[in-house]
Amino acid sequence: MARPGAAGWRGRGLLQPSALALVALLLLLHGVYSLTPDITPALRNLAFLGGSVILVALLLGAWLFWRTLFETDRTTSHGGVPDRLDALLPIVMIASAAYFSLPNRLALVLVAAFLVAQGAIVAWGRLRLSLLVSCAVLLVAFSVVIARSSIDHLGADMLPVIAWADRVFLHGLNPYFEDYTSVTPGPFYYLPLQWLIYLPFVALHLDLRLLNLAAVFGTIGLYLMLWRDSPRPWSGFAVLLAVIASRPSTEMVYQGEVWPLWFMVSAFAVAYYRQRWWLAAVMLGLLLACNQTTLVLAALLAVWQLRSGAPWRKTIGLGAVTAAVYVAITFPFARGVVAFIDQNYIVLPHLAGIMSEQKFHNSITEVSVVNVLTRLHLMSLRGLLQLAAGIAGMAVLALRRTTPRAFLAVCALTYLVAIGLNVQVWKYYYIQGLLLLFWSIYGPGEARTPGHDVIAPEPFR
């Protein structure tokens, strides 16, 4: 019997067109954001511009050929045996993330030890073991960083602001109407669930980042739930580890607040694939109550659902569940519906964009579509192009019935373009779109009934 990896370079799952599109975007973001902190400002801005041009080209290409990439392209089933590219991708991502994130001497020692050990495992042909080792190293590294660092010395204010909001709430006050300037000079623009989800950790005086770590474990666990139905599970496992190990993602484990959001995005995708429609509706309500950017997913899902031909009663019921979850979480903190929406979806995001531009020159110091528009003196088109991206995504879903996999791909591409055109762009904003793209590619090609009969995934019915 051939050992795992005996297939060598045959059946390369990562060279499938859809996987290549995702890996190219991932490597672009990881590479630029790994290199730029250590180069001169002039070269840094040039790198951001070059990365932005490549980002525009990749997104444009993905949109032009989205049907070939994500609707007709299917990774061949080769589930029991990973290939060398599967093993090498997370090795490269983890080693480079450690090298660019840690002090020089420590980085060299740890990276050298990791590469030597993994080189021996890969040369031995134990590619499944290599992937498991990469996963274990990644999770242990996160645990060590969290244990040996303090929230108060992270260089980012997201978690301190959230801890402040939770403490204010525990004292019976509404964070949205209190003075937060002692913890951040910027606006307090978090929706309620984004800080409420950390409330038990604040109340019990636990490190908030334990929830981030749990979200990473949970996201991997969700993928394992779909393992048997994934067209190429080991390639998917490799790509998921690479997404988690990327520079924008790793920083958010120990200094950010978005990993619970990303876990919920993944949970929505799994419920969607498993045809747990009511659970998917609840998850969408939670997402809307957590972050403003999930409006893109909600709008596209509404169009897809209406196009599906599902009974109106069921469609209205699912929409009502989503709305009820959102309202139950958000509006206890509001002083009027219109005022809450205006403040949290228009005024504060716009203010955050102005402040990030004034302080960080955000439009030219990030990889984004806005960077290209700024250099071409076309920023007046930003809002129109962002609106056009959303309309284009909805038009695609309205004009043709798409498979669940293709639907998630359209959501991902629409989100990535829209977020690249946002008034404020930070590197970790892209991970949400990359995760949607990941679930589009590596979600199951079919669903199973409780009796294990294979059926084609259907819209909400």
Tab-separated table of C-alpha atoms in Angstrom:
chain	number	residue	atom	x	y	z
A	1	MET	CA	0.000	0.000	0.000
A	2	ALA	CA	1.338	3.393	-0.937
A	3	ARG	CA	2.225	5.717	1.878
A	4	PRO	CA	0.447	9.070	2.231
A	5	GLY	CA	2.165	11.374	-0.162
A	6	ALA	CA	3.157	8.573	-2.554
A	7	ALA	CA	0.982	10.267	-5.148
A	8	GLY	CA	3.709	12.907	-5.169
A	9	TRP	CA	2.753	15.911	-7.235
A	10	ARG	CA	-0.295	14.317	-8.856
A	11	GLY	CA	-3.754	15.703	-8.193
A	12	ARG	CA	-2.468	18.981	-6.842
A	13	GLY	CA	-5.490	20.405	-5.058
A	14	LEU	CA	-3.916	23.822	-4.537
A	15	LEU	CA	-3.430	24.233	-8.283
A	16	GLN	CA	-7.140	24.000	-8.992
A	17	PRO	CA	-8.249	27.373	-10.429
A	18	SER	CA	-10.532	28.272	-7.524
A	19	ALA	CA	-7.893	27.372	-4.937
A	20	LEU	CA	-5.265	29.336	-6.860
A	21	ALA	CA	-7.450	32.443	-6.784
A	22	LEU	CA	-7.802	32.226	-3.004
A	23	VAL	CA	-4.140	31.411	-2.379
A	24	ALA	CA	-3.009	34.273	-4.625
A	25	LEU	CA	-5.077	36.775	-2.628
A	26	LEU	CA	-3.847	35.284	0.633
A	27	LEU	CA	-0.169	35.355	-0.356
A	28	LEU	CA	-0.499	38.934	-1.592
A	29	LEU	CA	-1.886	40.212	1.708
A	30	HIS	CA	0.433	38.091	3.820
A	31	GLY	CA	3.510	39.074	1.815
A	32	VAL	CA	2.906	42.821	1.710
A	33	TYR	CA	1.909	43.108	5.372
A	34	SER	CA	4.845	40.955	6.461
A	35	LEU	CA	7.468	42.976	4.576
A	36	THR	CA	6.237	46.561	4.982
A	37	PRO	CA	6.867	47.090	8.736
A	38	ASP	CA	10.629	46.664	8.254
A	39	ILE	CA	11.297	48.867	5.221
A	40	THR	CA	11.649	52.628	4.759
A	41	PRO	CA	8.486	54.748	4.474
A	42	ALA	CA	9.092	55.459	0.783
A	43	LEU	CA	9.516	51.788	-0.075
A	44	ARG	CA	6.596	50.919	2.210
A	45	ASN	CA	4.230	53.200	0.318
A	46	LEU	CA	5.512	51.803	-2.964
A	47	ALA	CA	4.879	48.257	-1.713
A	48	PHE	CA	1.337	49.193	-0.676
A	49	LEU	CA	0.723	50.709	-4.104
A	50	GLY	CA	2.134	47.655	-5.897
A	51	GLY	CA	0.083	45.353	-3.698
A	52	SER	CA	-3.019	47.433	-4.365
A	53	VAL	CA	-2.527	47.222	-8.134
A	54	ILE	CA	-2.164	43.439	-7.883
A	55	LEU	CA	-5.243	43.278	-5.629
A	56	VAL	CA	-7.314	45.149	-8.217
A	57	ALA	CA	-6.050	42.809	-10.960
A	58	LEU	CA	-6.839	39.678	-8.922
A	59	LEU	CA	-10.319	40.855	-7.957
A	60	LEU	CA	-11.090	41.971	-11.495
A	61	GLY	CA	-9.919	38.633	-12.865
A	62	ALA	CA	-11.923	36.703	-10.275
A	63	TRP	CA	-15.072	38.653	-11.183
A	64	LEU	CA	-14.582	38.272	-14.925
A	65	PHE	CA	-14.091	34.509	-14.644
A	66	TRP	CA	-16.132	33.804	-11.521
A	67	ARG	CA	-18.294	31.143	-13.197
A	68	THR	CA	-15.259	29.205	-14.385
A	69	LEU	CA	-13.518	29.584	-11.041
A	70	PHE	CA	-16.316	29.004	-8.571
A	71	GLU	CA	-19.377	27.610	-10.329
A	72	THR	CA	-18.063	25.078	-12.820
A	73	ASP	CA	-14.651	24.393	-11.235
A	74	ARG	CA	-14.776	21.491	-8.799
A	75	THR	CA	-11.768	20.112	-6.995
A	76	THR	CA	-11.378	16.429	-7.713
A	77	SER	CA	-11.953	14.037	-4.863
A	78	HIS	CA	-8.625	12.834	-3.516
A	79	GLY	CA	-9.486	13.028	0.148
A	80	GLY	CA	-7.271	10.387	1.751
A	81	VAL	CA	-3.899	11.610	0.523
A	82	PRO	CA	-2.573	15.174	0.779
A	83	ASP	CA	0.144	16.178	-1.661
A	84	ARG	CA	3.355	18.086	-1.070
A	85	LEU	CA	1.842	21.455	-1.929
A	86	ASP	CA	-0.787	20.851	0.746
A	87	ALA	CA	1.976	20.324	3.306
A	88	LEU	CA	4.221	23.144	2.086
A	89	LEU	CA	1.670	25.969	2.079
A	90	PRO	CA	1.086	26.127	5.874
A	91	ILE	CA	4.798	25.499	6.501
A	92	VAL	CA	5.708	28.564	4.441
A	93	MET	CA	2.974	30.668	6.015
A	94	ILE	CA	3.820	29.725	9.596
A	95	ALA	CA	7.591	30.093	9.128
A	96	SER	CA	7.304	33.488	7.441
A	97	ALA	CA	4.757	34.740	9.994
A	98	ALA	CA	7.090	33.779	12.842
A	99	TYR	CA	10.150	35.258	11.121
A	100	PHE	CA	8.532	38.652	10.522
A	101	SER	CA	6.710	38.802	13.875
A	102	LEU	CA	9.355	37.747	16.409
A	103	PRO	CA	12.698	39.282	17.485
A	104	ASN	CA	15.503	38.277	15.131
A	105	ARG	CA	17.389	35.743	17.263
A	106	LEU	CA	14.291	34.025	18.574
A	107	ALA	CA	12.744	33.997	15.119
A	108	LEU	CA	15.800	32.380	13.544
A	109	VAL	CA	15.991	29.644	16.175
A	110	LEU	CA	12.294	28.801	16.142
A	111	VAL	CA	11.907	28.999	12.377
A	112	ALA	CA	15.029	26.885	11.802
A	113	ALA	CA	13.823	24.212	14.232
A	114	PHE	CA	10.359	24.193	12.652
A	115	LEU	CA	11.732	23.934	9.107
A	116	VAL	CA	14.184	21.162	9.982
A	117	ALA	CA	11.490	19.106	11.690
A	118	GLN	CA	8.976	19.651	8.919
A	119	GLY	CA	11.593	19.002	6.241
A	120	ALA	CA	12.280	15.603	7.763
A	121	ILE	CA	8.566	14.779	8.003
A	122	VAL	CA	7.893	15.809	4.391
A	123	ALA	CA	10.967	13.952	3.110
A	124	TRP	CA	9.711	10.883	4.987
A	125	GLY	CA	6.454	11.195	3.060
A	126	ARG	CA	4.256	11.688	6.124
A	127	LEU	CA	2.304	14.587	4.691
A	128	ARG	CA	-0.757	14.154	6.866
A	129	LEU	CA	1.511	14.236	9.904
A	130	SER	CA	3.130	17.400	8.553
A	131	LEU	CA	-0.230	19.148	8.337
A	132	LEU	CA	-1.151	18.040	11.841
A	133	VAL	CA	2.192	19.297	13.154
A	134	SER	CA	1.616	22.663	11.440
A	135	CYS	CA	-1.801	22.893	13.073
A	136	ALA	CA	-0.427	21.997	16.519
A	137	VAL	CA	2.478	24.465	16.214
A	138	LEU	CA	0.128	27.241	15.166
A	139	LEU	CA	-2.277	26.694	18.061
A	140	VAL	CA	0.498	26.273	20.641
A	141	ALA	CA	2.183	29.453	19.372
A	142	PHE	CA	-1.041	31.425	19.793
A	143	SER	CA	-1.462	30.060	23.309
A	144	VAL	CA	2.098	31.027	24.267
A	145	VAL	CA	1.774	34.558	22.850
A	146	ILE	CA	-1.475	35.126	24.743
A	147	ALA	CA	0.003	33.760	27.974
A	148	ARG	CA	3.166	35.879	27.733
A	149	SER	CA	1.686	39.214	26.610
A	150	SER	CA	-0.683	41.727	28.165
A	151	ILE	CA	-3.765	43.327	26.654
A	152	ASP	CA	-2.540	46.684	27.956
A	153	HIS	CA	0.631	46.575	25.835
A	154	LEU	CA	-0.574	45.434	22.433
A	155	GLY	CA	-0.172	48.551	20.335
A	156	ALA	CA	-3.894	48.404	19.463
A	157	ASP	CA	-6.890	49.654	21.396
A	158	MET	CA	-9.637	47.251	20.242
A	159	LEU	CA	-9.639	44.897	23.218
A	160	PRO	CA	-9.096	47.626	25.853
A	161	VAL	CA	-12.070	49.523	24.390
A	162	ILE	CA	-14.226	46.402	24.472
A	163	ALA	CA	-13.171	45.643	28.054
A	164	TRP	CA	-14.113	49.213	28.976
A	165	ALA	CA	-17.552	48.848	27.334
A	166	ASP	CA	-18.196	45.605	29.224
A	167	ARG	CA	-17.183	47.143	32.549
A	168	VAL	CA	-19.462	50.120	31.910
A	169	PHE	CA	-22.324	47.752	31.118
A	170	LEU	CA	-21.635	45.683	34.245
A	171	HIS	CA	-22.055	48.911	36.238
A	172	GLY	CA	-25.531	49.311	34.770
A	173	LEU	CA	-24.637	52.013	32.227
A	174	ASN	CA	-25.019	52.216	28.458
A	175	PRO	CA	-21.548	52.384	26.790
A	176	TYR	CA	-22.966	54.302	23.834
A	177	PHE	CA	-23.775	57.291	26.040
A	178	GLU	CA	-20.676	57.356	28.243
A	179	ASP	CA	-17.294	59.088	27.833
A	180	TYR	CA	-14.850	56.625	26.233
A	181	THR	CA	-12.017	59.101	25.517
A	182	SER	CA	-9.922	57.649	28.341
A	183	VAL	CA	-9.420	54.424	26.342
A	184	THR	CA	-9.416	55.577	22.720
A	185	PRO	CA	-9.172	58.856	20.791
A	186	GLY	CA	-11.351	57.395	18.044
A	187	PRO	CA	-15.097	56.812	17.920
A	188	PHE	CA	-16.780	53.932	19.724
A	189	TYR	CA	-18.325	52.289	16.674
A	190	TYR	CA	-18.690	48.675	17.794
A	191	LEU	CA	-22.133	47.165	17.460
A	192	PRO	CA	-23.469	45.605	20.686
A	193	LEU	CA	-22.693	41.939	20.086
A	194	GLN	CA	-19.066	42.689	19.251
A	195	TRP	CA	-18.410	43.719	22.853
A	196	LEU	CA	-21.192	41.771	24.598
A	197	ILE	CA	-19.687	38.488	23.441
A	198	TYR	CA	-16.644	39.206	25.627
A	199	LEU	CA	-18.774	40.083	28.671
A	200	PRO	CA	-18.324	36.750	30.557
A	201	PHE	CA	-14.548	37.060	30.275
A	202	VAL	CA	-14.571	40.608	31.660
A	203	ALA	CA	-16.976	39.639	34.451
A	204	LEU	CA	-14.750	36.693	35.457
A	205	HIS	CA	-11.502	38.694	35.033
A	206	LEU	CA	-10.245	36.349	32.326
A	207	ASP	CA	-8.033	37.236	29.378
A	208	LEU	CA	-10.372	38.328	26.571
A	209	ARG	CA	-8.072	36.713	24.037
A	210	LEU	CA	-9.076	33.276	25.291
A	211	LEU	CA	-12.270	33.828	23.320
A	212	ASN	CA	-10.199	34.620	20.224
A	213	LEU	CA	-8.271	31.394	20.709
A	214	ALA	CA	-11.518	29.478	21.205
A	215	ALA	CA	-12.821	30.989	17.946
A	216	VAL	CA	-9.734	29.713	16.095
A	217	PHE	CA	-10.251	26.226	17.532
A	218	GLY	CA	-13.948	26.481	16.728
A	219	THR	CA	-13.355	27.454	13.097
A	220	ILE	CA	-11.071	24.453	12.612
A	221	GLY	CA	-13.690	22.296	14.342
A	222	LEU	CA	-16.390	23.509	11.949
A	223	TYR	CA	-14.249	22.452	9.014
A	224	LEU	CA	-13.734	19.033	10.555
A	225	MET	CA	-17.526	18.678	10.776
A	226	LEU	CA	-17.680	18.856	6.969
A	227	TRP	CA	-14.576	16.735	6.412
A	228	ARG	CA	-16.271	13.678	4.897
A	229	ASP	CA	-18.262	15.772	2.426
A	230	SER	CA	-15.459	18.110	1.374
A	231	PRO	CA	-14.232	17.433	-2.185
A	232	ARG	CA	-10.614	17.606	-1.048
A	233	PRO	CA	-10.393	17.813	2.744
A	234	TRP	CA	-6.596	17.846	3.165
A	235	SER	CA	-6.149	20.690	0.681
A	236	GLY	CA	-8.908	22.575	2.465
A	237	PHE	CA	-7.234	21.935	5.817
A	238	ALA	CA	-3.960	23.295	4.428
A	239	VAL	CA	-5.631	26.448	3.086
A	240	LEU	CA	-7.505	27.032	6.349
A	241	LEU	CA	-4.238	26.783	8.311
A	242	ALA	CA	-2.677	29.217	5.841
A	243	VAL	CA	-5.518	31.711	6.322
A	244	ILE	CA	-5.163	31.449	10.106
A	245	ALA	CA	-1.363	31.819	9.892
A	246	SER	CA	-1.471	34.884	7.621
A	247	ARG	CA	-0.194	38.158	9.041
A	248	PRO	CA	-3.601	39.940	9.103
A	249	SER	CA	-5.146	36.953	10.883
A	250	THR	CA	-2.488	36.089	13.469
A	251	GLU	CA	-2.337	39.638	14.823
A	252	MET	CA	-6.062	39.553	15.493
A	253	VAL	CA	-5.700	36.489	17.734
A	254	TYR	CA	-3.697	38.393	20.347
A	255	GLN	CA	-4.626	42.044	19.779
A	256	GLY	CA	-7.997	42.187	18.023
A	257	GLU	CA	-11.690	41.532	18.447
A	258	VAL	CA	-12.756	40.007	15.108
A	259	TRP	CA	-12.039	36.305	15.515
A	260	PRO	CA	-15.450	35.657	17.125
A	261	LEU	CA	-16.979	37.420	14.100
A	262	TRP	CA	-15.010	35.223	11.715
A	263	PHE	CA	-16.086	32.132	13.627
A	264	MET	CA	-19.726	33.199	13.254
A	265	VAL	CA	-19.217	33.743	9.515
A	266	SER	CA	-17.899	30.188	9.313
A	267	ALA	CA	-20.774	28.885	11.471
A	268	PHE	CA	-23.230	30.568	9.105
A	269	ALA	CA	-21.557	28.859	6.135
A	270	VAL	CA	-21.731	25.448	7.820
A	271	ALA	CA	-25.399	25.882	8.771
A	272	TYR	CA	-26.037	26.978	5.198
A	273	TYR	CA	-24.363	23.883	3.758
A	274	ARG	CA	-26.135	21.580	6.204
A	275	GLN	CA	-29.458	23.164	5.212
A	276	ARG	CA	-30.133	24.223	8.791
A	277	TRP	CA	-32.005	27.238	7.514
A	278	TRP	CA	-33.415	28.451	10.818
A	279	LEU	CA	-29.988	28.223	12.417
A	280	ALA	CA	-28.517	30.085	9.442
A	281	ALA	CA	-31.143	32.811	9.945
A	282	VAL	CA	-30.184	33.110	13.622
A	283	MET	CA	-26.491	33.261	12.722
A	284	LEU	CA	-27.170	36.013	10.198
A	285	GLY	CA	-28.989	38.020	12.869
A	286	LEU	CA	-25.993	37.599	15.177
A	287	LEU	CA	-23.625	38.692	12.429
A	288	LEU	CA	-25.672	41.810	11.735
A	289	ALA	CA	-25.627	42.646	15.445
A	290	CYS	CA	-21.852	42.180	15.535
A	291	ASN	CA	-20.386	44.107	12.623
A	292	GLN	CA	-21.570	46.604	10.011
A	293	THR	CA	-19.749	44.852	7.156
A	294	THR	CA	-22.081	41.829	7.355
A	295	LEU	CA	-24.779	43.942	5.691
A	296	VAL	CA	-23.172	42.831	2.417
A	297	LEU	CA	-23.847	39.176	3.214
A	298	ALA	CA	-27.414	39.917	4.363
A	299	ALA	CA	-28.298	41.865	1.209
A	300	LEU	CA	-26.913	39.190	-1.103
A	301	LEU	CA	-28.605	36.401	0.830
A	302	ALA	CA	-31.946	38.223	0.561
A	303	VAL	CA	-31.607	38.409	-3.231
A	304	TRP	CA	-30.534	34.758	-3.477
A	305	GLN	CA	-33.455	33.670	-1.326
A	306	LEU	CA	-36.006	35.619	-3.348
A	307	ARG	CA	-34.532	34.222	-6.581
A	308	SER	CA	-34.685	30.664	-5.254
A	309	GLY	CA	-38.452	30.387	-5.632
A	310	ALA	CA	-38.897	29.256	-2.037
A	311	PRO	CA	-42.385	29.691	-0.495
A	312	TRP	CA	-43.052	33.245	0.599
A	313	ARG	CA	-44.186	32.117	4.044
A	314	LYS	CA	-40.858	30.424	4.696
A	315	THR	CA	-38.878	33.337	3.295
A	316	ILE	CA	-40.738	35.856	5.447
A	317	GLY	CA	-40.332	33.616	8.499
A	318	LEU	CA	-36.587	33.311	8.043
A	319	GLY	CA	-36.258	37.055	7.517
A	320	ALA	CA	-38.315	37.684	10.640
A	321	VAL	CA	-36.025	35.431	12.700
A	322	THR	CA	-32.946	37.315	11.473
A	323	ALA	CA	-34.548	40.682	12.179
A	324	ALA	CA	-35.772	39.594	15.619
A	325	VAL	CA	-32.303	38.433	16.674
A	326	TYR	CA	-30.744	41.665	15.446
A	327	VAL	CA	-33.330	43.910	17.106
A	328	ALA	CA	-33.246	41.996	20.404
A	329	ILE	CA	-29.484	42.550	20.704
A	330	THR	CA	-29.031	46.050	19.332
A	331	PHE	CA	-32.011	48.229	20.122
A	332	PRO	CA	-31.954	47.963	23.923
A	333	PHE	CA	-28.881	50.200	23.572
A	334	ALA	CA	-30.484	52.685	21.184
A	335	ARG	CA	-32.349	55.924	21.711
A	336	GLY	CA	-34.554	55.627	18.696
A	337	VAL	CA	-34.275	53.380	15.648
A	338	VAL	CA	-33.437	56.108	13.138
A	339	ALA	CA	-30.843	57.701	15.405
A	340	PHE	CA	-29.145	54.351	16.070
A	341	ILE	CA	-28.918	53.467	12.375
A	342	ASP	CA	-27.709	56.938	11.401
A	343	GLN	CA	-25.092	57.013	14.161
A	344	ASN	CA	-23.688	53.493	13.790
A	345	TYR	CA	-23.965	52.947	10.045
A	346	ILE	CA	-23.346	56.405	8.606
A	347	VAL	CA	-21.891	58.977	10.998
A	348	LEU	CA	-19.387	56.936	13.026
A	349	PRO	CA	-17.950	54.845	10.138
A	350	HIS	CA	-17.482	58.053	8.160
A	351	LEU	CA	-15.817	59.718	11.142
A	352	ALA	CA	-13.555	56.702	11.634
A	353	GLY	CA	-12.507	56.969	8.002
A	354	ILE	CA	-11.664	60.655	8.357
A	355	MET	CA	-9.653	60.057	11.528
A	356	SER	CA	-7.703	57.115	10.086
A	357	GLU	CA	-6.841	59.204	7.042
A	358	GLN	CA	-5.681	62.144	9.149
A	359	LYS	CA	-3.606	60.025	11.519
A	360	PHE	CA	-2.347	57.154	9.330
A	361	HIS	CA	-2.901	58.318	5.719
A	362	ASN	CA	-5.017	55.193	5.406
A	363	SER	CA	-5.737	55.656	1.708
A	364	ILE	CA	-2.087	55.088	0.707
A	365	THR	CA	-0.748	52.991	3.601
A	366	GLU	CA	-2.893	49.906	3.071
A	367	VAL	CA	-3.462	47.416	0.292
A	368	SER	CA	-6.785	48.561	-1.138
A	369	VAL	CA	-8.673	49.651	-4.219
A	370	VAL	CA	-8.829	53.100	-2.605
A	371	ASN	CA	-5.032	53.285	-2.812
A	372	VAL	CA	-5.187	52.985	-6.602
A	373	LEU	CA	-8.025	55.505	-6.864
A	374	THR	CA	-6.079	57.960	-4.682
A	375	ARG	CA	-2.985	57.710	-6.864
A	376	LEU	CA	-5.094	58.229	-10.001
A	377	HIS	CA	-6.932	61.187	-8.408
A	378	LEU	CA	-10.260	59.376	-8.813
A	379	MET	CA	-11.390	59.275	-5.198
A	380	SER	CA	-14.625	61.009	-6.195
A	381	LEU	CA	-15.634	57.679	-7.755
A	382	ARG	CA	-15.107	55.651	-4.565
A	383	GLY	CA	-18.686	55.751	-3.298
A	384	LEU	CA	-20.181	55.075	-6.720
A	385	LEU	CA	-17.855	52.133	-7.322
A	386	GLN	CA	-18.646	50.659	-3.907
A	387	LEU	CA	-22.351	50.930	-4.624
A	388	ALA	CA	-21.807	49.426	-8.083
A	389	ALA	CA	-19.966	46.453	-6.538
A	390	GLY	CA	-22.942	45.705	-4.305
A	391	ILE	CA	-25.422	46.090	-7.158
A	392	ALA	CA	-23.281	43.872	-9.403
A	393	GLY	CA	-23.255	41.099	-6.798
A	394	MET	CA	-27.018	41.317	-6.343
A	395	ALA	CA	-27.553	41.424	-10.128
A	396	VAL	CA	-25.560	38.226	-10.627
A	397	LEU	CA	-27.676	36.438	-8.029
A	398	ALA	CA	-30.927	37.899	-9.366
A	399	LEU	CA	-30.283	37.039	-13.024
A	400	ARG	CA	-29.210	33.413	-12.592
A	401	ARG	CA	-29.835	30.693	-10.078
A	402	THR	CA	-26.536	29.834	-8.461
A	403	THR	CA	-25.430	26.854	-6.438
A	404	PRO	CA	-24.736	27.347	-2.733
A	405	ARG	CA	-21.006	27.174	-3.444
A	406	ALA	CA	-21.248	29.825	-6.160
A	407	PHE	CA	-23.440	31.982	-3.918
A	408	LEU	CA	-20.741	32.107	-1.229
A	409	ALA	CA	-18.152	32.936	-3.890
A	410	VAL	CA	-20.261	35.861	-5.137
A	411	CYS	CA	-20.647	37.027	-1.512
A	412	ALA	CA	-16.890	36.804	-0.994
A	413	LEU	CA	-15.969	38.681	-4.161
A	414	THR	CA	-18.590	41.370	-3.577
A	415	TYR	CA	-17.379	41.829	-0.018
A	416	LEU	CA	-13.692	41.991	-1.015
A	417	VAL	CA	-14.328	44.665	-3.634
A	418	ALA	CA	-16.650	46.654	-1.353
A	419	ILE	CA	-14.245	46.528	1.592
A	420	GLY	CA	-11.322	47.481	-0.644
A	421	LEU	CA	-13.333	50.611	-1.506
A	422	ASN	CA	-14.240	51.420	2.082
A	423	VAL	CA	-13.509	54.818	3.646
A	424	GLN	CA	-11.373	52.955	6.187
A	425	VAL	CA	-9.379	49.864	5.250
A	426	TRP	CA	-7.290	47.760	7.618
A	427	LYS	CA	-5.525	44.562	6.629
A	428	TYR	CA	-7.661	42.260	8.748
A	429	TYR	CA	-10.865	43.440	7.033
A	430	TYR	CA	-10.063	41.113	4.140
A	431	ILE	CA	-10.061	37.898	6.185
A	432	GLN	CA	-13.850	37.786	6.356
A	433	GLY	CA	-14.008	37.702	2.561
A	434	LEU	CA	-11.217	35.127	2.313
A	435	LEU	CA	-13.080	32.871	4.737
A	436	LEU	CA	-16.250	33.115	2.644
A	437	LEU	CA	-14.173	32.225	-0.401
A	438	PHE	CA	-12.622	29.322	1.513
A	439	TRP	CA	-16.029	27.898	2.435
A	440	SER	CA	-17.168	28.309	-1.158
A	441	ILE	CA	-14.276	26.205	-2.428
A	442	TYR	CA	-13.971	23.610	0.318
A	443	GLY	CA	-17.540	23.260	1.508
A	444	PRO	CA	-19.286	20.002	0.607
A	445	GLY	CA	-20.397	19.442	-2.944
A	446	GLU	CA	-23.570	17.806	-1.706
A	447	ALA	CA	-25.527	17.537	1.519
A	448	ARG	CA	-26.667	14.411	3.324
A	449	THR	CA	-30.023	13.678	4.823
A	450	PRO	CA	-30.273	12.074	8.283
A	451	GLY	CA	-30.479	8.750	6.466
A	452	HIS	CA	-27.204	9.501	4.671
A	453	ASP	CA	-28.736	9.721	1.206
A	454	VAL	CA	-26.870	12.184	-0.948
A	455	ILE	CA	-28.985	15.085	-2.182
A	456	ALA	CA	-28.211	18.301	-4.009
A	457	PRO	CA	-28.148	21.395	-1.794
A	458	GLU	CA	-31.319	23.448	-2.226
A	459	PRO	CA	-32.308	27.020	-1.400
A	460	PHE	CA	-34.273	27.879	1.738
A	461	ARG	CA	-37.524	25.928	1.429
